[in-house]
Amino acid sequence: MSFLPFALPDICEDEINEVLDSLRSGWLTTGPKTKRFEEDFAAFIGNNSEAIAVNSATAGLHLALEAVGITAGDEVITTPYTFTATAEVIRYLGADPVLVDIDAATFNIDPSKIEAAITSRTKAIVPVHFAGLSCDMQAIFSIARKHNLKVVEDAAHALPTTCNGKLIGALESDAAVFSFYATKTITTGEGGMVVTHSPELAKRCRIMRLHGISRDAFDRYTSIKPAWHYEVVAPGFKYNMTDIAASLGIHQLKKAKAFQQKRSQMAATYDSAFYGLPLTLPPHAPDNDTHAWHLYVIRLHDKAGISRDSFIGAMAEKGIGCSVHFIPLHLHPYWRDLYGLKPEDFPNAQSGFEQAVSLPLYTKMSEEDQQRVIQAVKEILAC
Ligand SMILES: *Cc1c(COP(=O)(O)O)cnc(C)c1O
């Protein structure tokens, strides 16, 4: 039987034809399709959002934190239970991430532990909506207001996710940053989107994503000013999205809701199949809220009688790819050694990591593929 990969993108003829159209048009870098993707994305999020397309969520997080004014010596509160990108961009700016443990049930930052981590250097909070389940944003916003902190959401998993009925991206944070990496809920190969309601923040991100040039290439070649004219106002970055990538994004975005519905149904199928096994099922969104279901993460109980690593090995022997989200930051040498972090500082992140297995959950999976995964899990946990 063929190997079932852990994740695969869902690309159809629409995307392929749009890429071909871009290739034939001659617009390869940032141009009309990037602009259209930004407009479509802002409309999708609603609430008068502005959307700034970039070449990764990592780039977008860097730009958003730069734009809210994070600078050397500042502290930014975030979670250890994330990909290193969330914290590395804080270091790019010479600031220090301060890690606050997660809630054991949701894998999201525990707001009740945030205030104890605030110092006179704290400038911002970067919550991560793990697996596509919203953090407790009301609690986070009230802490941020009380202590005058910026909020930049790492929304890499959170399209489409809602919090109290509003899409992530439409809340009151300074910015939310989405990822279109190949395995994320929609993809442009590599890509990301900064969403904000602040015209000043949007303007700064647009300038800094392209070398600190005060007008982007699209404007440069279509405006009435001489085509060769531009001004550099800061030492910016090279983070612009290409029209080739945006060609994928335009069509992926149209399917985002249908993709979510399919993943949500698949999650429900897993939930009912695994009921009663020695594992904890993933947490759900509150009633009337949407979980993006980017990941389906089970937690193996001690009484499962198999270690997490052996379980993943046994799944691989049955031809099924699994993964682990995430190896928490405090276990990576760079973060551990720089800040002297210890597992006992983050008991919930540590125990979550030791038990967590991400099972395949993507729209390209057939019902038979999912039944194979279910059968394999049942067989491994029965012995
Ligand atoms: C994937 C991911 C990122 C980075 O996204 P890129 O688009 O690959 O830069 C950031 N944060 C989290 C939580 C992620 O899973």
mmCIF file of C-alpha atoms and ligand atoms in Angstrom:
data_model
loop_
_atom_site.group_PDB
_atom_site.id
_atom_site.type_symbol
_atom_site.label_atom_id
_atom_site.label_comp_id
_atom_site.label_asym_id
_atom_site.label_seq_id
_atom_site.Cartn_x
_atom_site.Cartn_y
_atom_site.Cartn_z
ATOM 1 C CA MET A 1 0.000 0.000 0.000
ATOM 2 C CA SER A 2 1.310 3.456 -0.831
ATOM 3 C CA PHE A 3 2.607 5.775 1.892
ATOM 4 C CA LEU A 4 0.077 8.322 3.167
ATOM 5 C CA PRO A 5 2.018 11.535 3.734
ATOM 6 C CA PHE A 6 1.384 13.655 6.813
ATOM 7 C CA ALA A 7 0.287 16.637 4.704
ATOM 8 C CA LEU A 8 -0.310 17.552 1.056
ATOM 9 C CA PRO A 9 -1.474 20.784 -0.598
ATOM 10 C CA ASP A 10 -4.809 20.829 -2.468
ATOM 11 C CA ILE A 11 -4.015 22.428 -5.839
ATOM 12 C CA CYS A 12 -6.438 22.215 -8.782
ATOM 13 C CA GLU A 13 -6.576 23.373 -12.406
ATOM 14 C CA ASP A 14 -7.764 26.853 -11.313
ATOM 15 C CA GLU A 15 -4.496 27.506 -9.518
ATOM 16 C CA ILE A 16 -2.401 25.927 -12.272
ATOM 17 C CA ASN A 17 -4.078 27.989 -15.006
ATOM 18 C CA GLU A 18 -3.688 31.187 -12.988
ATOM 19 C CA VAL A 19 0.043 30.520 -12.557
ATOM 20 C CA LEU A 20 0.356 29.872 -16.302
ATOM 21 C CA ASP A 21 -1.474 33.124 -16.975
ATOM 22 C CA SER A 22 1.037 34.964 -14.777
ATOM 23 C CA LEU A 23 3.977 33.334 -16.494
ATOM 24 C CA ARG A 24 2.574 34.312 -19.893
ATOM 25 C CA SER A 25 1.727 37.848 -18.753
ATOM 26 C CA GLY A 26 5.298 38.756 -17.867
ATOM 27 C CA TRP A 27 4.355 39.895 -14.332
ATOM 28 C CA LEU A 28 6.387 37.530 -12.189
ATOM 29 C CA THR A 29 7.067 39.647 -9.130
ATOM 30 C CA THR A 30 4.683 41.845 -7.092
ATOM 31 C CA GLY A 31 2.003 43.170 -9.425
ATOM 32 C CA PRO A 32 -1.711 43.087 -10.217
ATOM 33 C CA LYS A 33 -2.363 39.590 -8.870
ATOM 34 C CA THR A 34 -0.714 40.331 -5.541
ATOM 35 C CA LYS A 35 -2.880 43.423 -5.330
ATOM 36 C CA ARG A 36 -5.996 41.394 -6.128
ATOM 37 C CA PHE A 37 -5.082 38.728 -3.569
ATOM 38 C CA GLU A 38 -4.641 41.448 -0.941
ATOM 39 C CA GLU A 39 -8.032 42.983 -1.799
ATOM 40 C CA ASP A 40 -9.756 39.595 -1.765
ATOM 41 C CA PHE A 41 -8.111 38.710 1.544
ATOM 42 C CA ALA A 42 -9.072 42.005 3.181
ATOM 43 C CA ALA A 43 -12.672 41.501 1.988
ATOM 44 C CA PHE A 44 -12.673 37.915 3.294
ATOM 45 C CA ILE A 45 -11.592 39.088 6.757
ATOM 46 C CA GLY A 46 -13.926 42.100 6.647
ATOM 47 C CA ASN A 47 -14.162 44.848 9.273
ATOM 48 C CA ASN A 48 -12.253 47.353 7.079
ATOM 49 C CA SER A 49 -9.084 45.299 7.177
ATOM 50 C CA GLU A 50 -5.973 46.074 5.197
ATOM 51 C CA ALA A 51 -3.955 43.120 3.938
ATOM 52 C CA ILE A 52 -0.255 43.216 3.069
ATOM 53 C CA ALA A 53 1.058 40.203 1.149
ATOM 54 C CA VAL A 54 4.541 38.954 1.996
ATOM 55 C CA ASN A 55 6.726 35.973 1.125
ATOM 56 C CA SER A 56 6.210 34.169 4.465
ATOM 57 C CA ALA A 57 4.438 34.515 7.796
ATOM 58 C CA THR A 58 7.882 34.799 9.348
ATOM 59 C CA ALA A 59 8.468 37.914 7.227
ATOM 60 C CA GLY A 60 5.005 39.200 8.155
ATOM 61 C CA LEU A 61 5.596 38.744 11.885
ATOM 62 C CA HIS A 62 8.931 40.531 11.564
ATOM 63 C CA LEU A 63 7.311 43.441 9.692
ATOM 64 C CA ALA A 64 4.376 43.711 12.109
ATOM 65 C CA LEU A 65 6.619 43.739 15.176
ATOM 66 C CA GLU A 66 8.918 46.289 13.550
ATOM 67 C CA ALA A 67 5.916 48.428 12.666
ATOM 68 C CA VAL A 68 4.514 48.415 16.225
ATOM 69 C CA GLY A 69 7.911 49.670 17.363
ATOM 70 C CA ILE A 70 9.602 46.655 18.925
ATOM 71 C CA THR A 71 13.267 47.458 19.329
ATOM 72 C CA ALA A 72 16.454 46.319 21.061
ATOM 73 C CA GLY A 73 16.012 45.616 24.767
ATOM 74 C CA ASP A 74 12.222 45.205 24.616
ATOM 75 C CA GLU A 75 10.453 42.091 25.861
ATOM 76 C CA VAL A 76 7.682 40.348 23.953
ATOM 77 C CA ILE A 77 5.497 37.756 25.644
ATOM 78 C CA THR A 78 4.713 34.608 23.666
ATOM 79 C CA THR A 79 4.291 30.858 24.029
ATOM 80 C CA PRO A 80 6.895 28.093 24.100
ATOM 81 C CA TYR A 81 4.416 25.863 22.234
ATOM 82 C CA THR A 82 5.069 27.179 18.730
ATOM 83 C CA PHE A 83 7.357 27.083 15.757
ATOM 84 C CA THR A 84 10.655 28.897 16.259
ATOM 85 C CA ALA A 85 9.618 31.579 13.714
ATOM 86 C CA THR A 86 7.278 33.176 16.272
ATOM 87 C CA ALA A 87 10.183 33.908 18.601
ATOM 88 C CA GLU A 88 13.056 34.340 16.138
ATOM 89 C CA VAL A 89 11.533 37.495 14.648
ATOM 90 C CA ILE A 90 11.624 39.044 18.127
ATOM 91 C CA ARG A 91 15.361 38.362 18.195
ATOM 92 C CA TYR A 92 15.758 39.918 14.689
ATOM 93 C CA LEU A 93 14.746 43.203 16.355
ATOM 94 C CA GLY A 94 17.161 42.736 19.252
ATOM 95 C CA ALA A 95 14.282 42.119 21.662
ATOM 96 C CA ASP A 96 13.753 39.147 23.976
ATOM 97 C CA PRO A 97 10.868 36.692 23.840
ATOM 98 C CA VAL A 98 9.481 35.910 27.299
ATOM 99 C CA LEU A 99 7.762 32.536 27.253
ATOM 100 C CA VAL A 100 4.560 31.930 29.200
ATOM 101 C CA ASP A 101 3.307 28.367 29.639
ATOM 102 C CA ILE A 102 0.224 27.061 27.837
ATOM 103 C CA ASP A 103 -3.167 25.986 29.070
ATOM 104 C CA ALA A 104 -2.984 22.189 29.360
ATOM 105 C CA ALA A 105 -6.280 21.638 27.547
ATOM 106 C CA THR A 106 -5.938 23.982 24.563
ATOM 107 C CA PHE A 107 -2.156 24.198 23.938
ATOM 108 C CA ASN A 108 -2.707 27.993 23.770
ATOM 109 C CA ILE A 109 -0.945 30.560 25.963
ATOM 110 C CA ASP A 110 -2.522 30.673 29.437
ATOM 111 C CA PRO A 111 -3.705 34.273 29.937
ATOM 112 C CA SER A 112 -3.798 33.819 33.726
ATOM 113 C CA LYS A 113 0.014 33.471 33.677
ATOM 114 C CA ILE A 114 0.732 36.491 31.464
ATOM 115 C CA GLU A 115 0.646 39.278 34.044
ATOM 116 C CA ALA A 116 3.331 37.651 36.198
ATOM 117 C CA ALA A 117 5.660 37.802 33.169
ATOM 118 C CA ILE A 118 5.167 41.528 32.492
ATOM 119 C CA THR A 119 8.091 43.832 33.346
ATOM 120 C CA SER A 120 8.910 47.467 32.604
ATOM 121 C CA ARG A 121 10.497 46.228 29.339
ATOM 122 C CA THR A 122 7.409 44.371 28.078
ATOM 123 C CA LYS A 123 6.034 45.924 24.880
ATOM 124 C CA ALA A 124 3.855 43.307 23.191
ATOM 125 C CA ILE A 125 2.093 39.951 23.356
ATOM 126 C CA VAL A 126 2.238 37.479 20.462
ATOM 127 C CA PRO A 127 -0.451 34.831 20.958
ATOM 128 C CA VAL A 128 -0.433 31.760 18.669
ATOM 129 C CA HIS A 129 -3.774 30.161 17.772
ATOM 130 C CA PHE A 130 -2.484 26.602 18.032
ATOM 131 C CA ALA A 131 -3.857 24.160 15.438
ATOM 132 C CA GLY A 132 -6.457 26.762 14.438
ATOM 133 C CA LEU A 133 -8.223 27.120 17.800
ATOM 134 C CA SER A 134 -8.456 30.729 18.945
ATOM 135 C CA CYS A 135 -6.628 31.850 22.066
ATOM 136 C CA ASP A 136 -8.705 33.518 24.768
ATOM 137 C CA MET A 137 -8.416 36.897 23.058
ATOM 138 C CA GLN A 138 -10.783 38.752 25.404
ATOM 139 C CA ALA A 139 -8.470 37.954 28.316
ATOM 140 C CA ILE A 140 -5.386 38.850 26.283
ATOM 141 C CA PHE A 141 -6.851 42.170 25.097
ATOM 142 C CA SER A 142 -7.834 43.176 28.599
ATOM 143 C CA ILE A 143 -4.291 42.528 29.863
ATOM 144 C CA ALA A 144 -2.856 44.387 26.860
ATOM 145 C CA ARG A 145 -5.101 47.410 27.476
ATOM 146 C CA LYS A 146 -4.309 47.484 31.186
ATOM 147 C CA HIS A 147 -0.535 47.405 30.598
ATOM 148 C CA ASN A 148 -0.498 49.341 27.312
ATOM 149 C CA LEU A 149 0.927 46.457 25.278
ATOM 150 C CA LYS A 150 0.718 45.810 21.543
ATOM 151 C CA VAL A 151 -0.864 42.574 20.324
ATOM 152 C CA VAL A 152 0.376 40.828 17.169
ATOM 153 C CA GLU A 153 -1.373 37.516 16.534
ATOM 154 C CA ASP A 154 0.545 34.610 15.024
ATOM 155 C CA ALA A 155 -2.390 33.413 12.925
ATOM 156 C CA ALA A 156 -0.322 30.921 10.894
ATOM 157 C CA HIS A 157 -2.859 28.175 11.726
ATOM 158 C CA ALA A 158 -5.938 30.348 11.963
ATOM 159 C CA LEU A 159 -7.589 30.704 8.532
ATOM 160 C CA PRO A 160 -10.509 30.643 9.009
ATOM 161 C CA THR A 161 -10.800 30.741 12.808
ATOM 162 C CA THR A 162 -13.291 32.774 14.793
ATOM 163 C CA CYS A 163 -13.216 34.198 18.300
ATOM 164 C CA ASN A 164 -16.601 35.225 19.743
ATOM 165 C CA GLY A 165 -18.026 35.072 16.242
ATOM 166 C CA LYS A 166 -15.399 37.299 14.601
ATOM 167 C CA LEU A 167 -12.722 36.060 12.231
ATOM 168 C CA ILE A 168 -9.143 36.162 13.434
ATOM 169 C CA GLY A 169 -7.796 39.192 11.595
ATOM 170 C CA ALA A 170 -10.927 41.224 12.368
ATOM 171 C CA LEU A 171 -10.262 41.595 16.111
ATOM 172 C CA GLU A 172 -8.780 44.609 17.891
ATOM 173 C CA SER A 173 -5.141 43.475 17.796
ATOM 174 C CA ASP A 174 -2.517 45.619 16.062
ATOM 175 C CA ALA A 175 -1.969 42.935 13.436
ATOM 176 C CA ALA A 176 -2.633 39.285 12.662
ATOM 177 C CA VAL A 177 -0.253 37.338 10.452
ATOM 178 C CA PHE A 178 -1.322 34.336 8.331
ATOM 179 C CA SER A 179 0.891 31.708 6.687
ATOM 180 C CA PHE A 180 0.500 30.181 3.240
ATOM 181 C CA TYR A 181 3.331 27.674 3.630
ATOM 182 C CA ALA A 182 2.764 24.456 1.646
ATOM 183 C CA THR A 183 1.191 22.547 4.547
ATOM 184 C CA LYS A 184 -1.016 25.339 5.944
ATOM 185 C CA THR A 185 -4.807 25.643 5.536
ATOM 186 C CA ILE A 186 -4.385 27.505 2.241
ATOM 187 C CA THR A 187 -1.098 27.784 0.382
ATOM 188 C CA THR A 188 0.867 29.910 -2.052
ATOM 189 C CA GLY A 189 3.907 27.599 -1.824
ATOM 190 C CA GLU A 190 5.597 30.125 0.417
ATOM 191 C CA GLY A 191 3.747 33.229 1.530
ATOM 192 C CA GLY A 192 2.033 35.146 4.258
ATOM 193 C CA MET A 193 -0.380 38.015 4.910
ATOM 194 C CA VAL A 194 -0.296 40.784 7.481
ATOM 195 C CA VAL A 195 -3.794 42.004 8.356
ATOM 196 C CA THR A 196 -4.302 45.228 10.269
ATOM 197 C CA HIS A 197 -6.847 47.983 10.860
ATOM 198 C CA SER A 198 -4.209 50.645 11.340
ATOM 199 C CA PRO A 199 -3.434 52.639 8.165
ATOM 200 C CA GLU A 200 -0.083 53.717 9.678
ATOM 201 C CA LEU A 201 0.928 50.146 10.455
ATOM 202 C CA ALA A 202 -0.126 49.014 6.974
ATOM 203 C CA LYS A 203 1.888 51.807 5.391
ATOM 204 C CA ARG A 204 5.009 50.931 7.380
ATOM 205 C CA CYS A 205 4.700 47.230 6.482
ATOM 206 C CA ARG A 206 4.270 48.070 2.782
ATOM 207 C CA ILE A 207 7.399 50.225 2.822
ATOM 208 C CA MET A 208 9.509 47.806 4.850
ATOM 209 C CA ARG A 209 8.529 44.708 2.859
ATOM 210 C CA LEU A 210 10.358 46.150 -0.158
ATOM 211 C CA HIS A 211 13.694 47.715 0.803
ATOM 212 C CA GLY A 212 12.184 50.697 2.603
ATOM 213 C CA ILE A 213 11.041 52.072 -0.741
ATOM 214 C CA SER A 214 8.202 54.505 -0.253
ATOM 215 C CA ARG A 215 6.052 53.118 -3.115
ATOM 216 C CA ASP A 216 5.898 49.475 -4.178
ATOM 217 C CA ALA A 217 6.785 48.203 -7.639
ATOM 218 C CA PHE A 218 3.173 48.105 -8.774
ATOM 219 C CA ASP A 219 2.655 51.786 -8.017
ATOM 220 C CA ARG A 220 6.061 52.593 -9.391
ATOM 221 C CA TYR A 221 5.273 51.315 -12.857
ATOM 222 C CA THR A 222 1.717 52.565 -13.122
ATOM 223 C CA SER A 223 1.732 55.971 -11.455
ATOM 224 C CA ILE A 224 2.146 59.218 -13.293
ATOM 225 C CA LYS A 225 5.523 59.923 -11.686
ATOM 226 C CA PRO A 226 8.469 58.951 -13.871
ATOM 227 C CA ALA A 227 8.745 55.149 -13.893
ATOM 228 C CA TRP A 228 12.341 55.190 -12.684
ATOM 229 C CA HIS A 229 11.635 57.335 -9.615
ATOM 230 C CA TYR A 230 11.619 55.973 -6.071
ATOM 231 C CA GLU A 231 12.681 56.983 -2.596
ATOM 232 C CA VAL A 232 14.340 54.925 0.123
ATOM 233 C CA VAL A 233 13.159 55.998 3.567
ATOM 234 C CA ALA A 234 14.512 53.133 5.730
ATOM 235 C CA PRO A 235 16.747 50.052 5.503
ATOM 236 C CA GLY A 236 13.876 47.711 4.623
ATOM 237 C CA PHE A 237 13.642 44.034 3.788
ATOM 238 C CA LYS A 238 12.970 41.883 0.713
ATOM 239 C CA TYR A 239 9.674 40.337 1.802
ATOM 240 C CA ASN A 240 7.308 41.048 -1.104
ATOM 241 C CA MET A 241 5.008 38.339 -2.506
ATOM 242 C CA THR A 242 5.347 37.330 -6.161
ATOM 243 C CA ASP A 243 2.396 37.311 -8.573
ATOM 244 C CA ILE A 244 3.145 33.627 -9.183
ATOM 245 C CA ALA A 245 2.461 32.922 -5.501
ATOM 246 C CA ALA A 246 -0.547 35.261 -5.452
ATOM 247 C CA SER A 247 -1.994 33.296 -8.407
ATOM 248 C CA LEU A 248 -2.274 30.310 -6.088
ATOM 249 C CA GLY A 249 -3.591 32.420 -3.219
ATOM 250 C CA ILE A 250 -6.457 33.980 -5.201
ATOM 251 C CA HIS A 251 -7.966 30.547 -5.854
ATOM 252 C CA GLN A 252 -7.011 28.942 -2.547
ATOM 253 C CA LEU A 253 -8.772 31.751 -0.668
ATOM 254 C CA LYS A 254 -12.025 31.090 -2.545
ATOM 255 C CA LYS A 255 -11.912 27.522 -1.208
ATOM 256 C CA ALA A 256 -10.863 28.390 2.345
ATOM 257 C CA LYS A 257 -14.349 27.915 3.818
ATOM 258 C CA ALA A 258 -15.011 24.671 1.946
ATOM 259 C CA PHE A 259 -11.585 23.373 2.984
ATOM 260 C CA GLN A 260 -12.379 24.209 6.613
ATOM 261 C CA GLN A 261 -15.716 22.409 6.415
ATOM 262 C CA LYS A 262 -14.053 19.312 5.056
ATOM 263 C CA ARG A 263 -11.339 19.350 7.743
ATOM 264 C CA SER A 264 -13.956 19.920 10.411
ATOM 265 C CA GLN A 265 -15.941 16.898 9.212
ATOM 266 C CA MET A 266 -12.768 14.823 9.165
ATOM 267 C CA ALA A 267 -11.980 15.921 12.726
ATOM 268 C CA ALA A 268 -15.470 14.809 13.793
ATOM 269 C CA THR A 269 -14.890 11.435 12.106
ATOM 270 C CA TYR A 270 -11.623 10.991 14.023
ATOM 271 C CA ASP A 271 -13.293 12.082 17.272
ATOM 272 C CA SER A 272 -16.023 9.474 17.081
ATOM 273 C CA ALA A 273 -13.669 6.716 15.897
ATOM 274 C CA PHE A 274 -11.200 7.334 18.751
ATOM 275 C CA TYR A 275 -13.742 7.710 21.517
ATOM 276 C CA GLY A 276 -12.805 5.378 24.395
ATOM 277 C CA LEU A 277 -9.166 4.856 23.290
ATOM 278 C CA PRO A 278 -6.399 5.749 25.789
ATOM 279 C CA LEU A 279 -5.868 9.207 24.361
ATOM 280 C CA THR A 280 -7.130 12.759 24.771
ATOM 281 C CA LEU A 281 -9.014 14.122 21.781
ATOM 282 C CA PRO A 282 -8.183 17.641 20.563
ATOM 283 C CA PRO A 283 -10.111 20.509 22.178
ATOM 284 C CA HIS A 284 -12.964 22.058 20.218
ATOM 285 C CA ALA A 285 -13.963 25.670 19.654
ATOM 286 C CA PRO A 286 -16.842 26.959 21.780
ATOM 287 C CA ASP A 287 -20.318 26.651 20.226
ATOM 288 C CA ASN A 288 -20.805 29.095 17.335
ATOM 289 C CA ASP A 289 -17.052 29.537 16.860
ATOM 290 C CA THR A 290 -14.919 28.081 14.075
ATOM 291 C CA HIS A 291 -11.819 25.949 14.561
ATOM 292 C CA ALA A 292 -9.630 26.049 11.434
ATOM 293 C CA TRP A 293 -8.472 22.459 12.073
ATOM 294 C CA HIS A 294 -5.030 23.077 10.612
ATOM 295 C CA LEU A 295 -3.847 20.235 12.859
ATOM 296 C CA TYR A 296 -5.479 17.279 14.577
ATOM 297 C CA VAL A 297 -3.345 16.600 17.656
ATOM 298 C CA ILE A 298 -4.082 13.675 19.975
ATOM 299 C CA ARG A 299 -2.394 13.130 23.325
ATOM 300 C CA LEU A 300 -1.450 9.560 24.193
ATOM 301 C CA HIS A 301 -2.150 8.506 27.776
ATOM 302 C CA ASP A 302 0.431 6.668 29.847
ATOM 303 C CA LYS A 303 -1.922 3.704 29.953
ATOM 304 C CA ALA A 304 -1.769 3.494 26.137
ATOM 305 C CA GLY A 305 1.279 1.316 26.877
ATOM 306 C CA ILE A 306 3.320 2.808 24.032
ATOM 307 C CA SER A 307 5.549 5.849 23.957
ATOM 308 C CA ARG A 308 4.769 8.707 21.636
ATOM 309 C CA ASP A 309 7.906 8.013 19.591
ATOM 310 C CA SER A 310 7.153 4.285 19.258
ATOM 311 C CA PHE A 311 3.578 5.106 18.266
ATOM 312 C CA ILE A 312 4.792 7.358 15.424
ATOM 313 C CA GLY A 313 7.246 4.612 14.389
ATOM 314 C CA ALA A 314 4.441 2.042 14.341
ATOM 315 C CA MET A 315 2.264 4.361 12.245
ATOM 316 C CA ALA A 316 5.161 4.795 9.776
ATOM 317 C CA GLU A 317 5.479 0.989 9.534
ATOM 318 C CA LYS A 318 1.834 0.946 8.522
ATOM 319 C CA GLY A 319 2.596 3.530 5.843
ATOM 320 C CA ILE A 320 1.183 6.582 7.597
ATOM 321 C CA GLY A 321 3.056 9.825 8.169
ATOM 322 C CA CYS A 322 2.537 11.573 11.510
ATOM 323 C CA SER A 323 4.241 14.591 13.010
ATOM 324 C CA VAL A 324 4.774 16.395 16.318
ATOM 325 C CA HIS A 325 3.632 19.976 16.884
ATOM 326 C CA PHE A 326 5.686 21.351 18.399
ATOM 327 C CA ILE A 327 9.045 20.619 19.954
ATOM 328 C CA PRO A 328 8.594 23.497 22.419
ATOM 329 C CA LEU A 329 11.089 26.325 22.256
ATOM 330 C CA HIS A 330 12.561 25.587 25.682
ATOM 331 C CA LEU A 331 13.922 22.251 24.389
ATOM 332 C CA HIS A 332 15.851 23.762 21.455
ATOM 333 C CA PRO A 333 19.522 24.481 22.239
ATOM 334 C CA TYR A 334 19.435 28.104 21.077
ATOM 335 C CA TRP A 335 16.469 29.149 23.248
ATOM 336 C CA ARG A 336 17.357 26.864 26.147
ATOM 337 C CA ASP A 337 20.932 28.127 26.403
ATOM 338 C CA LEU A 338 20.244 31.816 25.705
ATOM 339 C CA TYR A 339 17.644 32.105 28.470
ATOM 340 C CA GLY A 340 18.564 29.151 30.705
ATOM 341 C CA LEU A 341 15.121 27.577 30.146
ATOM 342 C CA LYS A 342 14.174 24.341 31.912
ATOM 343 C CA PRO A 343 11.317 21.894 31.255
ATOM 344 C CA GLU A 344 9.969 22.495 34.760
ATOM 345 C CA ASP A 345 9.459 26.168 33.846
ATOM 346 C CA PHE A 346 6.783 25.060 31.349
ATOM 347 C CA PRO A 347 5.072 21.964 32.802
ATOM 348 C CA ASN A 348 2.065 22.089 30.461
ATOM 349 C CA ALA A 349 4.111 22.645 27.313
ATOM 350 C CA GLN A 350 6.462 19.866 28.412
ATOM 351 C CA SER A 351 3.762 17.269 29.108
ATOM 352 C CA GLY A 352 1.808 18.315 26.001
ATOM 353 C CA PHE A 353 4.908 17.763 23.892
ATOM 354 C CA GLU A 354 5.656 14.349 25.441
ATOM 355 C CA GLN A 355 2.164 13.068 24.578
ATOM 356 C CA ALA A 356 1.349 14.896 21.324
ATOM 357 C CA VAL A 357 0.922 13.234 17.947
ATOM 358 C CA SER A 358 -0.361 15.127 14.900
ATOM 359 C CA LEU A 359 -2.368 12.804 12.650
ATOM 360 C CA PRO A 360 -2.832 13.451 8.911
ATOM 361 C CA LEU A 361 -5.777 15.819 8.304
ATOM 362 C CA TYR A 362 -5.994 17.484 4.899
ATOM 363 C CA THR A 363 -8.544 17.943 2.167
ATOM 364 C CA LYS A 364 -6.754 15.720 -0.349
ATOM 365 C CA MET A 365 -7.276 12.694 1.926
ATOM 366 C CA SER A 366 -10.006 10.319 0.784
ATOM 367 C CA GLU A 367 -12.434 8.581 3.126
ATOM 368 C CA GLU A 368 -10.393 5.407 2.618
ATOM 369 C CA ASP A 369 -7.212 7.258 3.576
ATOM 370 C CA GLN A 370 -8.851 8.401 6.794
ATOM 371 C CA GLN A 371 -10.176 4.910 7.540
ATOM 372 C CA ARG A 372 -6.618 3.610 7.109
ATOM 373 C CA VAL A 373 -5.397 6.078 9.731
ATOM 374 C CA ILE A 374 -8.231 5.139 12.103
ATOM 375 C CA GLN A 375 -7.576 1.406 11.650
ATOM 376 C CA ALA A 376 -3.856 1.878 12.270
ATOM 377 C CA VAL A 377 -4.411 3.905 15.453
ATOM 378 C CA LYS A 378 -6.861 1.291 16.773
ATOM 379 C CA GLU A 379 -4.502 -1.596 16.008
ATOM 380 C CA ILE A 380 -1.521 0.065 17.636
ATOM 381 C CA LEU A 381 -3.424 1.056 20.756
ATOM 382 C CA ALA A 382 -5.076 -2.361 21.126
ATOM 383 C CA CYS A 383 -1.811 -4.186 21.780
HETATM 384 C C1 LIG B 1 4.273 27.828 9.853
HETATM 385 C C2 LIG B 1 4.328 28.704 11.057
HETATM 386 C C3 LIG B 1 4.972 29.947 11.036
HETATM 387 C C4 LIG B 1 5.805 30.400 9.899
HETATM 388 O O1 LIG B 1 5.136 30.463 8.703
HETATM 389 P P1 LIG B 1 5.993 30.677 7.350
HETATM 390 O O2 LIG B 1 4.965 31.140 6.363
HETATM 391 O O3 LIG B 1 6.571 29.335 6.996
HETATM 392 O O4 LIG B 1 7.029 31.685 7.615
HETATM 393 C C5 LIG B 1 4.882 30.763 12.136
HETATM 394 N N1 LIG B 1 4.223 30.368 13.236
HETATM 395 C C6 LIG B 1 3.618 29.177 13.310
HETATM 396 C C7 LIG B 1 2.876 28.806 14.566
HETATM 397 C C8 LIG B 1 3.669 28.291 12.243
HETATM 398 O O5 LIG B 1 3.103 27.080 12.331
#
